[in-house]
Short mmCIF file of C-alpha atoms in Angstrom, two decimals:
data_model
loop_
_atom_site.label_atom_id
_atom_site.label_comp_id
_atom_site.label_asym_id
_atom_site.label_seq_id
_atom_site.Cartn_x
_atom_site.Cartn_y
_atom_site.Cartn_z
CA MET A 1 -2.60 15.68 12.00
CA LYS A 2 0.91 14.96 12.29
CA THR A 3 2.96 14.51 8.94
CA ALA A 4 5.30 10.97 8.61
CA PRO A 5 8.69 11.53 7.46
CA ILE A 6 9.11 11.16 3.61
CA SER A 7 12.64 11.58 2.52
CA PRO A 8 13.78 12.08 -1.10
CA GLU A 9 15.94 9.13 -0.50
CA THR A 10 12.82 7.59 -0.03
CA SER A 11 10.51 9.44 -2.67
CA ARG A 12 13.11 8.33 -5.32
CA ARG A 13 12.24 4.39 -4.78
CA ASN A 14 9.17 4.22 -7.06
CA THR A 15 7.72 1.31 -8.28
CA ALA A 16 7.26 1.69 -12.37
CA MET A 17 2.98 2.02 -12.38
CA ASP A 18 1.01 1.48 -15.30
CA ALA A 19 -1.95 3.69 -16.08
CA PHE A 20 -5.34 3.70 -17.79
CA LEU A 21 -8.30 5.82 -18.71
CA SER A 22 -10.82 6.19 -16.30
CA ASP A 23 -13.58 8.14 -17.82
CA GLY A 24 -11.05 9.57 -19.27
CA ILE A 25 -8.90 10.50 -16.75
CA PRO A 26 -5.49 8.86 -16.44
CA ILE A 27 -5.36 6.69 -13.51
CA ALA A 28 -2.46 5.31 -11.87
CA TYR A 29 -1.84 2.30 -10.39
CA LEU A 30 0.50 -0.79 -9.09
CA ASP A 31 -0.11 -5.11 -9.85
CA GLU A 32 2.12 -6.46 -7.29
CA GLY A 33 2.00 -10.05 -6.26
CA PRO A 34 1.09 -13.57 -7.76
CA ARG A 35 -1.43 -12.86 -10.42
CA ASP A 36 -3.42 -16.08 -9.78
CA GLY A 37 -3.53 -14.75 -6.03
CA ASP A 38 -6.84 -13.35 -4.68
CA PRO A 39 -5.80 -10.19 -5.23
CA ILE A 40 -6.66 -6.99 -2.77
CA LEU A 41 -7.18 -3.51 -3.86
CA LEU A 42 -5.70 -0.69 -2.12
CA ILE A 43 -7.11 3.22 -1.79
CA HIS A 44 -4.82 5.88 -0.04
CA GLY A 45 -5.33 9.15 1.67
CA PHE A 46 -6.02 12.02 0.99
CA ALA A 47 -2.81 14.25 0.00
CA SER A 48 -1.19 10.71 -0.38
CA THR A 49 -0.19 8.20 -2.83
CA ALA A 50 -0.11 4.68 -3.27
CA HIS A 51 3.75 4.89 -2.78
CA VAL A 52 2.97 6.64 -0.33
CA ASN A 53 0.64 4.81 1.94
CA TRP A 54 1.91 1.36 0.77
CA VAL A 55 4.61 0.63 -0.21
CA TYR A 56 7.08 2.91 1.91
CA PRO A 57 5.52 1.23 5.14
CA GLY A 58 5.74 -2.66 3.69
CA TRP A 59 1.62 -2.69 2.89
CA VAL A 60 2.39 -4.19 -0.62
CA LYS A 61 5.35 -6.34 -0.19
CA LEU A 62 3.55 -7.70 3.36
CA LEU A 63 1.02 -8.20 1.32
CA ALA A 64 2.48 -10.32 -2.11
CA GLY A 65 4.35 -11.84 0.74
CA ASP A 66 1.47 -13.78 1.57
CA GLY A 67 0.20 -14.64 -1.58
CA ARG A 68 -1.82 -12.35 -2.77
CA ARG A 69 -2.17 -9.76 -5.92
CA VAL A 70 -1.92 -6.50 -4.55
CA ILE A 71 -3.14 -3.27 -6.33
CA ALA A 72 -2.16 -0.21 -5.25
CA VAL A 73 -4.33 2.85 -6.38
CA ASP A 74 -2.97 6.88 -7.16
CA ASN A 75 -6.76 8.72 -6.56
CA ARG A 76 -7.11 11.32 -9.06
CA GLY A 77 -5.58 14.52 -7.84
CA HIS A 78 -2.87 12.27 -7.17
CA GLY A 79 0.54 10.84 -7.47
CA GLU A 80 0.92 9.97 -11.20
CA SER A 81 -2.64 10.23 -12.08
CA GLY A 82 -5.14 13.08 -13.77
CA LYS A 83 -5.16 16.36 -12.12
CA PRO A 84 -8.45 18.35 -12.73
CA THR A 85 -9.48 20.99 -10.76
CA ASP A 86 -13.14 21.04 -10.91
CA PRO A 87 -14.39 19.55 -7.27
CA ARG A 88 -17.35 18.22 -9.76
CA ALA A 89 -14.39 15.61 -10.49
CA PHE A 90 -13.94 14.45 -6.98
CA HIS A 91 -17.02 12.88 -6.02
CA SER A 92 -16.40 10.95 -3.50
CA ARG A 93 -19.26 8.04 -4.85
CA THR A 94 -20.21 9.53 -8.56
CA MET A 95 -16.54 9.87 -9.39
CA MET A 96 -13.55 8.55 -7.26
CA ALA A 97 -14.92 5.13 -6.22
CA GLU A 98 -16.44 4.58 -9.96
CA ASP A 99 -12.82 5.39 -10.75
CA MET A 100 -11.95 1.75 -8.39
CA VAL A 101 -14.61 -0.28 -10.67
CA ARG A 102 -13.41 0.58 -13.59
CA LEU A 103 -9.80 -0.21 -12.47
CA LEU A 104 -11.18 -4.00 -11.97
CA ASP A 105 -12.99 -4.02 -14.65
CA HIS A 106 -9.13 -2.80 -16.69
CA LEU A 107 -7.94 -5.75 -15.09
CA GLU A 108 -10.40 -8.54 -15.46
CA ILE A 109 -10.74 -8.78 -11.54
CA ASP A 110 -14.12 -9.73 -10.97
CA ARG A 111 -14.31 -9.56 -7.30
CA ALA A 112 -11.40 -8.26 -4.61
CA ASP A 113 -10.39 -7.54 -0.88
CA VAL A 114 -10.47 -3.55 -0.13
CA MET A 115 -8.59 -1.82 2.20
CA GLY A 116 -8.64 1.79 2.14
CA TYR A 117 -7.48 4.73 4.72
CA SER A 118 -8.59 7.74 5.63
CA MET A 119 -10.24 8.88 2.52
CA GLY A 120 -9.70 5.93 1.10
CA ALA A 121 -11.99 4.03 3.67
CA TRP A 122 -14.75 6.73 2.57
CA ILE A 123 -14.37 5.88 -1.24
CA SER A 124 -14.14 2.13 -0.29
CA ALA A 125 -17.50 2.52 1.73
CA TYR A 126 -19.55 3.61 -1.70
CA LEU A 127 -17.70 0.90 -3.96
CA ALA A 128 -18.65 -2.12 -1.03
CA ILE A 129 -22.30 -0.06 -0.94
CA ASP A 130 -23.06 0.38 -4.84
CA HIS A 131 -20.95 -2.76 -6.04
CA PRO A 132 -21.31 -5.27 -3.34
CA GLU A 133 -20.61 -8.06 -5.80
CA ARG A 134 -17.08 -6.49 -6.38
CA VAL A 135 -16.08 -6.40 -2.82
CA ARG A 136 -15.31 -10.02 -1.19
CA SER A 137 -14.32 -7.75 2.56
CA VAL A 138 -13.07 -4.17 3.08
CA VAL A 139 -10.72 -2.67 5.79
CA PHE A 140 -11.57 0.67 6.52
CA GLY A 141 -8.62 2.13 8.02
CA GLY A 142 -8.03 5.98 9.63
CA LEU A 143 -11.58 6.21 9.86
CA ALA A 144 -14.62 5.49 11.99
CA SER A 145 -18.09 8.05 12.48
CA ALA A 146 -16.64 10.84 10.21
CA MET A 147 -17.23 8.70 7.26
CA VAL A 148 -20.88 9.51 8.25
CA GLU A 149 -20.73 12.19 9.74
CA GLY A 150 -18.54 14.29 7.91
CA ILE A 151 -14.72 16.28 8.85
CA GLY A 152 -15.99 19.78 8.92
CA GLY A 153 -13.48 23.05 8.12
CA GLN A 154 -12.91 21.40 4.25
CA GLU A 155 -12.96 25.27 2.43
CA THR A 156 -10.49 26.11 5.04
CA ILE A 157 -8.79 23.59 4.34
CA ALA A 158 -8.93 23.77 0.79
CA GLU A 159 -7.38 27.54 1.54
CA ALA A 160 -4.50 26.43 3.18
CA LEU A 161 -3.64 24.60 0.10
CA GLU A 162 -4.58 27.09 -2.50
CA THR A 163 -2.75 30.08 -1.22
CA GLU A 164 0.61 31.02 -1.69
CA ASP A 165 1.11 33.33 1.31
CA GLU A 166 1.38 30.06 4.23
CA ALA A 167 2.06 32.89 6.66
CA SER A 168 -2.00 33.70 6.05
CA ILE A 169 -2.63 30.39 7.37
CA THR A 170 -4.31 30.60 10.71
CA SER A 171 -5.78 27.03 10.48
CA ALA A 172 -3.37 24.44 12.45
CA LYS A 173 -5.49 21.76 10.71
CA GLY A 174 -4.66 23.74 7.16
CA ARG A 175 -0.92 23.89 8.03
CA ALA A 176 -1.05 20.35 8.73
CA TYR A 177 -2.80 19.62 5.34
CA ARG A 178 -0.63 22.22 3.43
CA ALA A 179 2.61 20.96 5.19
CA PHE A 180 1.78 17.14 3.73
CA ALA A 181 0.96 17.69 0.41
CA ILE A 182 4.35 19.50 -0.08
CA GLN A 183 6.00 16.51 1.51
CA THR A 184 4.17 14.61 -1.11
CA ARG A 185 5.11 16.62 -3.48
CA SER A 186 1.47 16.80 -4.68
CA ASP A 187 0.06 19.08 -6.90
CA ARG A 188 -2.17 22.00 -4.33
CA ARG A 189 -4.91 22.96 -6.88
CA ALA A 190 -5.83 19.52 -7.51
CA LEU A 191 -5.75 18.71 -3.95
CA ALA A 192 -7.78 21.90 -3.00
CA ALA A 193 -10.91 20.89 -5.54
CA CYS A 194 -10.58 17.12 -4.14
CA MET A 195 -11.14 18.84 -0.37
CA ARG A 196 -13.87 20.79 -1.76
CA GLY A 197 -15.53 17.99 -4.24
CA SER A 198 -15.57 14.96 -1.91
CA ARG A 199 -16.08 13.40 1.73
CA GLN A 200 -19.52 13.29 1.09
CA PRO A 201 -21.23 11.63 4.42
CA VAL A 202 -22.01 7.70 3.68
CA PRO A 203 -25.52 6.88 4.87
CA ARG A 204 -26.24 5.26 7.96
CA GLU A 205 -29.29 2.78 6.44
CA ALA A 206 -26.73 2.18 3.36
CA LEU A 207 -23.56 0.39 6.30
CA ALA A 208 -26.31 -0.94 7.05
CA GLN A 209 -26.63 -3.19 3.86
CA LEU A 210 -23.48 -4.37 3.62
CA THR A 211 -22.96 -8.01 4.54
CA MET A 212 -19.59 -8.38 3.45
CA PRO A 213 -16.62 -9.11 6.37
CA VAL A 214 -15.83 -5.40 7.70
CA LEU A 215 -12.41 -4.33 9.55
CA ILE A 216 -12.02 -1.13 11.07
CA ALA A 217 -8.69 -0.19 11.96
CA VAL A 218 -8.33 3.14 13.95
CA GLY A 219 -5.68 4.80 15.94
CA THR A 220 -6.25 4.98 19.32
CA LYS A 221 -4.93 8.50 19.23
CA ASP A 222 -6.54 9.04 16.29
CA ASP A 223 -8.61 12.57 16.13
CA VAL A 224 -9.40 12.89 12.39
CA ALA A 225 -11.61 9.29 12.60
CA GLY A 226 -13.99 10.16 15.02
CA SER A 227 -16.17 7.02 17.42
CA VAL A 228 -15.41 3.51 15.94
CA GLU A 229 -17.79 2.25 18.17
CA GLU A 230 -20.57 4.52 16.70
CA LEU A 231 -19.06 3.15 13.21
CA ALA A 232 -19.32 -0.65 14.03
CA ALA A 233 -22.79 -0.28 15.61
CA LEU A 234 -24.25 0.79 12.19
CA ILE A 235 -22.96 -2.34 10.77
CA PRO A 236 -23.86 -5.91 11.15
CA HIS A 237 -21.22 -7.86 12.19
CA ALA A 238 -18.02 -5.51 12.00
CA GLN A 239 -15.25 -5.79 13.82
CA VAL A 240 -12.72 -3.33 15.14
CA LEU A 241 -8.97 -3.12 15.00
CA PRO A 242 -7.82 -0.92 18.11
CA ILE A 243 -4.20 0.33 17.02
CA PRO A 244 -2.64 1.32 20.32
CA ASP A 245 -1.01 4.71 21.16
CA ARG A 246 -1.13 5.46 17.46
CA ASP A 247 -2.62 8.51 15.95
CA HIS A 248 -4.00 9.35 11.92
CA MET A 249 -0.70 9.68 10.76
CA LEU A 250 1.26 6.81 12.29
CA ALA A 251 -1.04 4.38 12.45
CA VAL A 252 -0.21 3.35 8.67
CA GLY A 253 2.42 1.14 9.10
CA ASP A 254 1.76 -0.03 12.80
CA ARG A 255 2.59 -3.69 12.71
CA THR A 256 -0.88 -4.16 15.07
CA TYR A 257 -2.53 -3.24 12.18
CA LYS A 258 -1.00 -5.19 9.52
CA GLU A 259 -1.14 -8.14 11.96
CA GLY A 260 -5.10 -7.54 12.29
CA VAL A 261 -5.48 -7.27 8.57
CA LEU A 262 -3.90 -10.61 8.45
CA ALA A 263 -5.75 -12.46 10.52
CA PHE A 264 -8.69 -10.48 8.99
CA LEU A 265 -7.89 -11.46 5.74
CA GLY A 266 -7.51 -15.13 6.74
CA ASP A 267 -10.57 -15.75 8.79
CA ARG A 268 -12.75 -14.13 5.86
CA PRO A 269 -14.41 -16.80 3.29
#
């Protein structure tokens, strides 16, 4: 896992966010683009934020320019949202996906396209499985068979986030996640709780029941996502978008990814 550069100048260019309470947790979000446009909900990855994942790489501008209403959320434990430190507050299905349902309710949006990246794809999967009537289409970015198999090493990553002795970290993955958390100015204790409490494997049989259009977009050098082919085989009529020569971090703002998503959204019913 490599970290993408986020300069102090970039990190200050934040669009003001609104917030609402989801089961007592403040959830911050952006609501951009024409209010009468087709809504799309963007769900970021671990240790990221709505700005880092979607604003700085140009996604919000691109999608709003395409005439869409763009809602980009800071997941609980991240960005400007509330930061619980109990791992039980971060269950991907019962907590984090339900935040998304409550956000759509708060905005009085009956149905939206959804795109999640990495951890956000996990959340998107549970949203689509448990509330298919709210999801017009779904893009799983940066995550493939790891969605059903897990990523492993969650406790090691959590410990790397919590320790004050950075020199004691022996795991390369732990060092990488910690570096990204520092780069995004995250609350490391909340992230450690999130790492311990989230990422429940998505049931294969539940994915097989999805009927909305599905796009799986993963970099060809991504060593985190798992097998695209294996995930696609589980989901009826899923489309695959390879992002050439990009790893897990660098795929996020890639032109091929953006063009592929616009084409997918333009073609879906």
